[in-house]
PDB file of C-alpha atoms in Angstrom:
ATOM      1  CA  UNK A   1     -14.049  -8.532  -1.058  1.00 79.00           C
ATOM      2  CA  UNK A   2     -10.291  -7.402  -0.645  1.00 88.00           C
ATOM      3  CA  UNK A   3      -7.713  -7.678  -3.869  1.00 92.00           C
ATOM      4  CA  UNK A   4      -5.407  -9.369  -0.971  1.00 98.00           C
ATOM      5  CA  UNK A   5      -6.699 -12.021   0.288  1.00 98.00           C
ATOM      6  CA  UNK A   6      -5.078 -12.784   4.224  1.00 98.00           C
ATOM      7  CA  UNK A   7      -6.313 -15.329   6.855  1.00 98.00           C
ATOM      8  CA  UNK A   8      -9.158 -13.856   9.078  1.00 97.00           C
ATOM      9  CA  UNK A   9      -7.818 -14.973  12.272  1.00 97.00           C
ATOM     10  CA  UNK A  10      -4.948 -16.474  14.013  1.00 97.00           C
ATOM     11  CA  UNK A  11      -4.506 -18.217  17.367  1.00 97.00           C
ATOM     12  CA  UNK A  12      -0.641 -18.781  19.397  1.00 96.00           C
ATOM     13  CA  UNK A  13       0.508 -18.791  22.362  1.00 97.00           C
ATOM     14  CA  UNK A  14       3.346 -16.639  23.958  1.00 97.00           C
ATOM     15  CA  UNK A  15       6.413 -17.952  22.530  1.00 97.00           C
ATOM     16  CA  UNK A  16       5.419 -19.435  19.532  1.00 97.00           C
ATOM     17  CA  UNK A  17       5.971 -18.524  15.989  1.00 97.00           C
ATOM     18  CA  UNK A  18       3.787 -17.713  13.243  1.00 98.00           C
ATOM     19  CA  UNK A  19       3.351 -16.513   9.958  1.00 98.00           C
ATOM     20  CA  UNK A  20       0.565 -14.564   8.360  1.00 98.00           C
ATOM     21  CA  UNK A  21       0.106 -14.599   4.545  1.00 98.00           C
ATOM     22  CA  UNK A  22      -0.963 -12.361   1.735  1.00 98.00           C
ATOM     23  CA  UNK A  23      -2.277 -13.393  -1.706  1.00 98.00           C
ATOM     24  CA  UNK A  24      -2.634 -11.294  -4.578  1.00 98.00           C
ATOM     25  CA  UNK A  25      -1.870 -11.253  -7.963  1.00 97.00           C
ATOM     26  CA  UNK A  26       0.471  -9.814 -10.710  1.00 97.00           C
ATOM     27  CA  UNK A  27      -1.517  -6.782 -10.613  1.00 97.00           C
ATOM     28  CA  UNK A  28      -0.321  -5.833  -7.605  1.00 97.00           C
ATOM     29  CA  UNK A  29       1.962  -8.428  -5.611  1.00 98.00           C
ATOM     30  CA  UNK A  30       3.561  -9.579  -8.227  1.00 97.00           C
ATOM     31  CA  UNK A  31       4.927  -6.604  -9.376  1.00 96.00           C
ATOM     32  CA  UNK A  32       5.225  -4.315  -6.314  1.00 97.00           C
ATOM     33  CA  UNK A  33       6.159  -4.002  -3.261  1.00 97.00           C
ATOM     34  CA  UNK A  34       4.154  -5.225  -0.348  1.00 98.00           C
ATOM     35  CA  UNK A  35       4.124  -3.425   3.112  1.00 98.00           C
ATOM     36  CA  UNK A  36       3.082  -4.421   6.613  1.00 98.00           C
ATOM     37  CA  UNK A  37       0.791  -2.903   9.280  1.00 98.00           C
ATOM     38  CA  UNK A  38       0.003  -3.953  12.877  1.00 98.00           C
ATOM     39  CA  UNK A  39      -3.247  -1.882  14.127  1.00 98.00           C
ATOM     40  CA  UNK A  40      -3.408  -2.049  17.888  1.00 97.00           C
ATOM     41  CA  UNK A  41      -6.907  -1.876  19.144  1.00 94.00           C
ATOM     42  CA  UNK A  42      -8.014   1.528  19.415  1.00 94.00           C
ATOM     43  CA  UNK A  43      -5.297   2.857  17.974  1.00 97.00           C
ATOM     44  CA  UNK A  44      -3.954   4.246  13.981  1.00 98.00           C
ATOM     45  CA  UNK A  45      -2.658   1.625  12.037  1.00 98.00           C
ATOM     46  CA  UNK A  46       1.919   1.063  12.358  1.00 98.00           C
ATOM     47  CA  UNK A  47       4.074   0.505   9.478  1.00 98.00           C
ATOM     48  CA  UNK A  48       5.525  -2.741  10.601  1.00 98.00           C
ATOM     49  CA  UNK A  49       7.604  -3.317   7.072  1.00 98.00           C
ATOM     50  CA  UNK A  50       8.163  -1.870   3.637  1.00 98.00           C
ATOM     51  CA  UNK A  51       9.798  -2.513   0.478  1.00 97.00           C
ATOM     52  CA  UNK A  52       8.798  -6.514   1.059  1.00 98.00           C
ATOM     53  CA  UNK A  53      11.302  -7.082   4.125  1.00 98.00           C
ATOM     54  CA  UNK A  54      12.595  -3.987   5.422  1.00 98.00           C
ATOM     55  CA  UNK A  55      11.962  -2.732   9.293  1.00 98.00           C
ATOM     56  CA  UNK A  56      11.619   0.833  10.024  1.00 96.00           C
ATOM     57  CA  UNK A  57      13.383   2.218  13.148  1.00 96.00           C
ATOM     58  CA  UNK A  58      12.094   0.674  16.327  1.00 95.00           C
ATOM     59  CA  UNK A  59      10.554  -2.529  14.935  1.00 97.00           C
ATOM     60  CA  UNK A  60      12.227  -5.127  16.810  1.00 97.00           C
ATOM     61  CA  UNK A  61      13.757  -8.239  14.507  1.00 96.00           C
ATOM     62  CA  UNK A  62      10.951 -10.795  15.703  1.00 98.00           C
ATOM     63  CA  UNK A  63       9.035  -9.084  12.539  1.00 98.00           C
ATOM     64  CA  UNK A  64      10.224  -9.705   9.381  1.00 98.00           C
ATOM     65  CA  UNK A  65       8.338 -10.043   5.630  1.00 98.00           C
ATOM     66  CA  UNK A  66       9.157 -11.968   2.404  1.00 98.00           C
ATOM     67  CA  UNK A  67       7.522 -11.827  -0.844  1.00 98.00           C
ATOM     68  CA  UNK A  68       7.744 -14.925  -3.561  1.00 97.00           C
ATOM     69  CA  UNK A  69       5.616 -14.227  -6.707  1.00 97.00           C
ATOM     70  CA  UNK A  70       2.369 -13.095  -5.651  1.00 98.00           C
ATOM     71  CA  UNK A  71       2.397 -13.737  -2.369  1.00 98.00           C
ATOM     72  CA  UNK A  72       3.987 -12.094   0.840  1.00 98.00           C
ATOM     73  CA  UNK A  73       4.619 -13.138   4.624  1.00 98.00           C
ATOM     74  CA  UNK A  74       4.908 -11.754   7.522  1.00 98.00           C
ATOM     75  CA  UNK A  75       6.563 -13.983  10.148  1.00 98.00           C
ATOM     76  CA  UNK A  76       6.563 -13.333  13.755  1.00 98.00           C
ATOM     77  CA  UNK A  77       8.516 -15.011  16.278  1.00 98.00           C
ATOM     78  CA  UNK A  78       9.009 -15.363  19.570  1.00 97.00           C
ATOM     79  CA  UNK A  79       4.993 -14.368  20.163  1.00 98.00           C
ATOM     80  CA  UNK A  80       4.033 -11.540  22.997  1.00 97.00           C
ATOM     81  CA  UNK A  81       1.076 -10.744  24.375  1.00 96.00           C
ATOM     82  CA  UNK A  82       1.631  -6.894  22.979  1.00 96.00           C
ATOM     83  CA  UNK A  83       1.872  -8.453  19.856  1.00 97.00           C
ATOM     84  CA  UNK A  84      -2.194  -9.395  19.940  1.00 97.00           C
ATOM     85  CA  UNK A  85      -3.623  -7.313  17.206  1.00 98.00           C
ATOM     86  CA  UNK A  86      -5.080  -6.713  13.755  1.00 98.00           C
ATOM     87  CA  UNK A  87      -2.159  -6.987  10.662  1.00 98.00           C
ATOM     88  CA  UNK A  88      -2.531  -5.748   7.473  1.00 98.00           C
ATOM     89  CA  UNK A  89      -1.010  -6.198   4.025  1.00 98.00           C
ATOM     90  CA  UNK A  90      -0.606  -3.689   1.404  1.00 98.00           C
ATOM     91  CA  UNK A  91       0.585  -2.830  -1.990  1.00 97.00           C
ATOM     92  CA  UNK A  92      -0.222  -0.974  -5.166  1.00 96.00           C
ATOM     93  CA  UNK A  93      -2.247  -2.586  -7.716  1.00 96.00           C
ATOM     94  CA  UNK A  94      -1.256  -1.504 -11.228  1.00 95.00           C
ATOM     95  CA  UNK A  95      -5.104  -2.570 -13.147  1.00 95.00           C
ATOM     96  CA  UNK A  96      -6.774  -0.454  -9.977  1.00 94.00           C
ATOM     97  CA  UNK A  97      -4.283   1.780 -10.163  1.00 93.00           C
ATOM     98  CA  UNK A  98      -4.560   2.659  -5.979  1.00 94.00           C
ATOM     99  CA  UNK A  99      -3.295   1.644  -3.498  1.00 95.00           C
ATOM    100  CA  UNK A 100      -5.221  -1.774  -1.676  1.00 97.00           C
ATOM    101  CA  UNK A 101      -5.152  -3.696   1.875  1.00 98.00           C
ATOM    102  CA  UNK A 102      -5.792  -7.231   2.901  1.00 98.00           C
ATOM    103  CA  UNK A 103      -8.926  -8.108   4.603  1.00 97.00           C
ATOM    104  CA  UNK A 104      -6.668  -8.262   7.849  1.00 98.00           C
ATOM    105  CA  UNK A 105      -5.891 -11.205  10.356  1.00 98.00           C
ATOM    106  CA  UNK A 106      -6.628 -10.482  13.637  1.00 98.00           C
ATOM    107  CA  UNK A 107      -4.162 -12.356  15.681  1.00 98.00           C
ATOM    108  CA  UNK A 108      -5.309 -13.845  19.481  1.00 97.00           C
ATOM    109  CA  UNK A 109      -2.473 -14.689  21.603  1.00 96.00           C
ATOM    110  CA  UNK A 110      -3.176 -16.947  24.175  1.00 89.00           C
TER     111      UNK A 110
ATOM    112  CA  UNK B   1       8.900  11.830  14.690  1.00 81.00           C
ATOM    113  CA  UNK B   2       6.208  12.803  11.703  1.00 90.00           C
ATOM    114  CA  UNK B   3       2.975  13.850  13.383  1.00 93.00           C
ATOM    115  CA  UNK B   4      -0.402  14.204  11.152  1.00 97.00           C
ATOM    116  CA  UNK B   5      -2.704  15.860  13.125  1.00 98.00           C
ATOM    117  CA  UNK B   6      -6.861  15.130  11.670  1.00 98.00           C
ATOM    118  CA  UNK B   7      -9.561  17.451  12.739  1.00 98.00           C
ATOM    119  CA  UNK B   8     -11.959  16.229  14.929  1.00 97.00           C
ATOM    120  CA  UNK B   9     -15.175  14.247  15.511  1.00 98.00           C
ATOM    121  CA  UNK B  10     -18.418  14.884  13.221  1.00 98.00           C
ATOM    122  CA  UNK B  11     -21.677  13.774  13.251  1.00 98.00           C
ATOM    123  CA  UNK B  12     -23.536  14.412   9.762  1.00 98.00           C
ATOM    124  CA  UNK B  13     -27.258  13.670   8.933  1.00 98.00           C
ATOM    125  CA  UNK B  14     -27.622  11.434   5.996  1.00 98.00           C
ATOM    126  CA  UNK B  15     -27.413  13.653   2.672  1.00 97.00           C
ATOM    127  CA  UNK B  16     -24.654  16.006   3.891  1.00 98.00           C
ATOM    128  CA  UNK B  17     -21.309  16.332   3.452  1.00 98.00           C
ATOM    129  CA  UNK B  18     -18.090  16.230   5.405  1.00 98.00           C
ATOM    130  CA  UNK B  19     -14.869  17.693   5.609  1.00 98.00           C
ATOM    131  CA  UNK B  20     -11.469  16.326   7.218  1.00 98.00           C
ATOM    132  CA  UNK B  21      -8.167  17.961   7.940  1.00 98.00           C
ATOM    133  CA  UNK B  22      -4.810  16.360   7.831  1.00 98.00           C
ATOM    134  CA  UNK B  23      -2.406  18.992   8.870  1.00 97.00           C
ATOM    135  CA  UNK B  24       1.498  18.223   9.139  1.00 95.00           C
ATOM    136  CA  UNK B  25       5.124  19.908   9.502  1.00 92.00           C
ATOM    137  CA  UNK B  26       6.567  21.483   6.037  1.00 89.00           C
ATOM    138  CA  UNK B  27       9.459  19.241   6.178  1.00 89.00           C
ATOM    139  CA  UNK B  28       6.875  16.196   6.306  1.00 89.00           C
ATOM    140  CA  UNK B  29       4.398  17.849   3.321  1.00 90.00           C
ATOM    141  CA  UNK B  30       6.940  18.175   1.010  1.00 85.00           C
ATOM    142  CA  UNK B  31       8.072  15.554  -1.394  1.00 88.00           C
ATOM    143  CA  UNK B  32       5.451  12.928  -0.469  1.00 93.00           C
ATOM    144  CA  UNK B  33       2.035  11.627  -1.254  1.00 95.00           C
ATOM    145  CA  UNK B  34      -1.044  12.106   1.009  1.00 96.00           C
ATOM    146  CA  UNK B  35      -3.629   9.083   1.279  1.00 97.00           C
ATOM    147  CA  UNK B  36      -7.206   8.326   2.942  1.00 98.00           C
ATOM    148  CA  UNK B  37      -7.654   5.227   4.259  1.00 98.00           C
ATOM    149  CA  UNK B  38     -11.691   4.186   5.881  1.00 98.00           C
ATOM    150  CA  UNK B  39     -12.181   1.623   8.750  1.00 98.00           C
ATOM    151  CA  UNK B  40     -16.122   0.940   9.252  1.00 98.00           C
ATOM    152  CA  UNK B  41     -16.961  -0.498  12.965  1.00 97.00           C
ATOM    153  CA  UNK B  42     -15.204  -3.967  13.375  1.00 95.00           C
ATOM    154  CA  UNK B  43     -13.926  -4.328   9.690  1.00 97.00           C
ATOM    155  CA  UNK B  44     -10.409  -3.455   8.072  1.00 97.00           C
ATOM    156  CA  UNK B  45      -8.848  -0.787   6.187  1.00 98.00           C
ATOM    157  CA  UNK B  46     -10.384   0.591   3.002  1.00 97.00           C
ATOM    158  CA  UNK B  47      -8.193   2.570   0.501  1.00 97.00           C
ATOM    159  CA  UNK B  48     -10.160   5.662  -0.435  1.00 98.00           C
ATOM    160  CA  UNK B  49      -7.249   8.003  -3.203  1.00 97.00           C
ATOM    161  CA  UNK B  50      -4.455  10.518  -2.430  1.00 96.00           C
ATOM    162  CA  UNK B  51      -3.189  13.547  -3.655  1.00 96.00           C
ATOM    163  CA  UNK B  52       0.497  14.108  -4.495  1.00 94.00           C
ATOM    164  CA  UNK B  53       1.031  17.698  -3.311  1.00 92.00           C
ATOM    165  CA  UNK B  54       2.274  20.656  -5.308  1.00 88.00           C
ATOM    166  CA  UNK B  55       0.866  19.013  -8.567  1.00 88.00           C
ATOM    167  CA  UNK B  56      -3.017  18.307  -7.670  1.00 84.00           C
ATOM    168  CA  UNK B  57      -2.809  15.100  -9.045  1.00 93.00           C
ATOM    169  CA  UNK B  58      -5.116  12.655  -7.346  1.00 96.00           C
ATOM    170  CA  UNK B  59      -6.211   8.849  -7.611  1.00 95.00           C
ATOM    171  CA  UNK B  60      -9.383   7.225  -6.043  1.00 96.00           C
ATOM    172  CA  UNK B  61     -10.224   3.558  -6.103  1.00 96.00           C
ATOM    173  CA  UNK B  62     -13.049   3.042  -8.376  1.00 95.00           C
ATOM    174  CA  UNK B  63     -15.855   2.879  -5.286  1.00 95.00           C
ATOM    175  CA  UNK B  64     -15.468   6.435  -3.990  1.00 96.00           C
ATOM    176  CA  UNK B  65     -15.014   8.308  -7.650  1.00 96.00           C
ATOM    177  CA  UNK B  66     -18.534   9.864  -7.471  1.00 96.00           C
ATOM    178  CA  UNK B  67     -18.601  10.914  -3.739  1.00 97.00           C
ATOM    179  CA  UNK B  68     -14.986  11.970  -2.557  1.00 98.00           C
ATOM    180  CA  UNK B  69     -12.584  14.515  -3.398  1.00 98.00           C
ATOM    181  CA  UNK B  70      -8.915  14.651  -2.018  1.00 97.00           C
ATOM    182  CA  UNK B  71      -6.886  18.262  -2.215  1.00 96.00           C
ATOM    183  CA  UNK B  72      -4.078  19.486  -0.439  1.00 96.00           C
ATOM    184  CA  UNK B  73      -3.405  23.039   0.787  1.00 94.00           C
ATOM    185  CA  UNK B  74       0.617  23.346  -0.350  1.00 93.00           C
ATOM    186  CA  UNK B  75       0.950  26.933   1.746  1.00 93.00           C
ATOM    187  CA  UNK B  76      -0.888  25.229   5.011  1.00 94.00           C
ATOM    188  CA  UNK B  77       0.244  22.120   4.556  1.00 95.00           C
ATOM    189  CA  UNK B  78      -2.607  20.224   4.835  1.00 96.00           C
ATOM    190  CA  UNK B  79      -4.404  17.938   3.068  1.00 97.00           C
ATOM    191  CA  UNK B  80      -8.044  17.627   2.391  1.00 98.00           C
ATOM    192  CA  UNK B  81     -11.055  14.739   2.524  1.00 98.00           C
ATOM    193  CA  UNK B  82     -14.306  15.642   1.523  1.00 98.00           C
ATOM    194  CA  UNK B  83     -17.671  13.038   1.103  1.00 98.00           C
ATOM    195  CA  UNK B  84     -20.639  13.950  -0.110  1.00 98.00           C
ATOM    196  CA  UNK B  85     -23.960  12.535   0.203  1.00 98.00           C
ATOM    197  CA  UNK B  86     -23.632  11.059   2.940  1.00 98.00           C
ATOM    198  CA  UNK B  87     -25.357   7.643   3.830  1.00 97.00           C
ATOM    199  CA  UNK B  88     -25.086   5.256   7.312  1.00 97.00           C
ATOM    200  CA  UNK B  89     -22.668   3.552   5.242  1.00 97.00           C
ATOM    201  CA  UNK B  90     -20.168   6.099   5.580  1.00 98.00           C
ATOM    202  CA  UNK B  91     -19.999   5.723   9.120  1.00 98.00           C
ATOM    203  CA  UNK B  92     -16.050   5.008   9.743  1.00 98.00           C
ATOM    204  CA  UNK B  93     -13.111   5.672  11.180  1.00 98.00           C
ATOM    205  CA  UNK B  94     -11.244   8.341   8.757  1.00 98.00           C
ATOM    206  CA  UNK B  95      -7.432   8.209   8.658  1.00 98.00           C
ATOM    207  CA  UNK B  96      -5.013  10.477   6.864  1.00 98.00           C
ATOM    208  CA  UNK B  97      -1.462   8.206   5.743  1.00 98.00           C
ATOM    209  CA  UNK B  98       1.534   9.973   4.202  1.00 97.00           C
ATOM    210  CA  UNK B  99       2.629   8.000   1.268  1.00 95.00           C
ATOM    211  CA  UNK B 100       6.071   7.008   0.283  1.00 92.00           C
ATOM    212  CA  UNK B 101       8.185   6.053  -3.150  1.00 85.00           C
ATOM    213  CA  UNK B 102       7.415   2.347  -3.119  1.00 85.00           C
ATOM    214  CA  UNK B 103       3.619   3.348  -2.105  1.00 89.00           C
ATOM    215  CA  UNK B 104       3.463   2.172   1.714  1.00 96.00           C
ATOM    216  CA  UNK B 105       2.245   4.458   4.060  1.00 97.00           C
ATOM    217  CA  UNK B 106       5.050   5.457   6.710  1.00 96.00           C
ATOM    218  CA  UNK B 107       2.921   7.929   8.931  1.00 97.00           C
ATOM    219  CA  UNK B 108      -0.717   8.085  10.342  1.00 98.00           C
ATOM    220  CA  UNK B 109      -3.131  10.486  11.765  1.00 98.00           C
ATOM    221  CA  UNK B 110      -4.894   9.433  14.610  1.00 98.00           C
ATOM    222  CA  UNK B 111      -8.042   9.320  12.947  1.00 98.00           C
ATOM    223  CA  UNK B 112     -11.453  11.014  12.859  1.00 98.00           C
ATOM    224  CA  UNK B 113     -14.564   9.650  13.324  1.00 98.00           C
ATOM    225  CA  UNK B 114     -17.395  10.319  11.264  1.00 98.00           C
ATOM    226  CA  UNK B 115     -21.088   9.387  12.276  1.00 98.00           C
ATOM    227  CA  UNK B 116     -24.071   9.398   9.772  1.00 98.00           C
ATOM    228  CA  UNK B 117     -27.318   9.535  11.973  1.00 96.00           C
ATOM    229  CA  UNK B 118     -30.400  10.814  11.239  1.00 94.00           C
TER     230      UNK B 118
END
């Protein structure tokens, strides 16, 4: 069982918005910051966000995070069918003291 | 661009151990943490330890204490996974992640896969 706990799977169609969340706790949430990953199939996992809302070069603005207590978002808009993958969520958790993922949400778009 | 470049494809029996390379640029060695990250067939990402480089101090989560050690070569800029005894468990895709400040992981390696078969 992950220490984030994320939505297995998510279904949209091109256009559409949608939001995939991330649960934790004070541990690790709560009092870090929470980072982003899209893993294409096949392929490495891509930092998608840091530091709770920030885009590294090259991410385009549909992406964008938030983080309220102990749980984090990741919203996308504007849905593609390039955008049909697995996302992770990560952080630190201080009691573990290591790093931990989400379970994932593999996202369908229809 | 920060390339990590793994070594490539083994196939252990059950028992053994393995070794994977993470190899990098100086500029992208220095002043950052180096992490292993597992993805078994058709599940997610499991957070195995890193190593901060220079100082040998590592962290592993609580699962892989007994059968994994992290290192990192400083003068080949490299860093290490090794994981012993080997079961059909450990059958995964292996990824190297360079580590930042606030802990998220801004680089990848492509991955190496590792195949436990008797």
């Amino acid at each position: 069982q992950s220490v984030l706990t994320q939505p297995p799977s998510l279904s949209a169609t091109p256009g559409q918005n949608v939001t995939i969340s991330c649960s934790g706790s004070s541990s690790n949430i709560g009092n870090h910051y929470v980072s982003w990953y899209q893993q294409l199939p096949g392929t490495p996992p891509k930092l998608l966000i840091y530091d709770n809302h920030e885009r590294p070069s090259g991410i385009p603005d549909r992406f964008s995070g938030s983080k309220s207590g102990t749980s984090a978002t990741l919203d996308i808009t504007g849905l593609r069918t390039g955008d049909e993958a697995d996302y992770y969520c990560a952080t630190f958790d201080s009691s573990l003291s290591v790093g931990v993922f989400g379970g994932g949400t593999k996202l369908t778009v229809l | 661009q920060v390339q990590l470049v793994q070594s490539g494809a083994e196939v252990k029996r059950p028992g053994s151990s393995v070794r994977v390379s993470c190899k990098t640029s100086r500029d992208a060695f220095t002043r950052h943490t180096f992490h292993w990250v597992r993805q078994a067939p058709g599940r997610g990402l499991e957070y195995m330890g890193g190593v901060v480089p220079g100082y040998g101090k590592t962290s592993y989560a609580q699962k892989f204490q007994d059968t994994v050690t992290i290192t990192a070569d400083d003068s080949a800029t490299t860093a290490y996974l090794e994981v012993k005894w080997l079961t059909s468990d450990d059958t995964a895709m292996y990824y190297c992640a360079r580590g930042t400040y606030s802990n998220y992981f801004d680089s990848w390696g492509q991955g190496t896969l590792v195949t436990v078969s008797s």
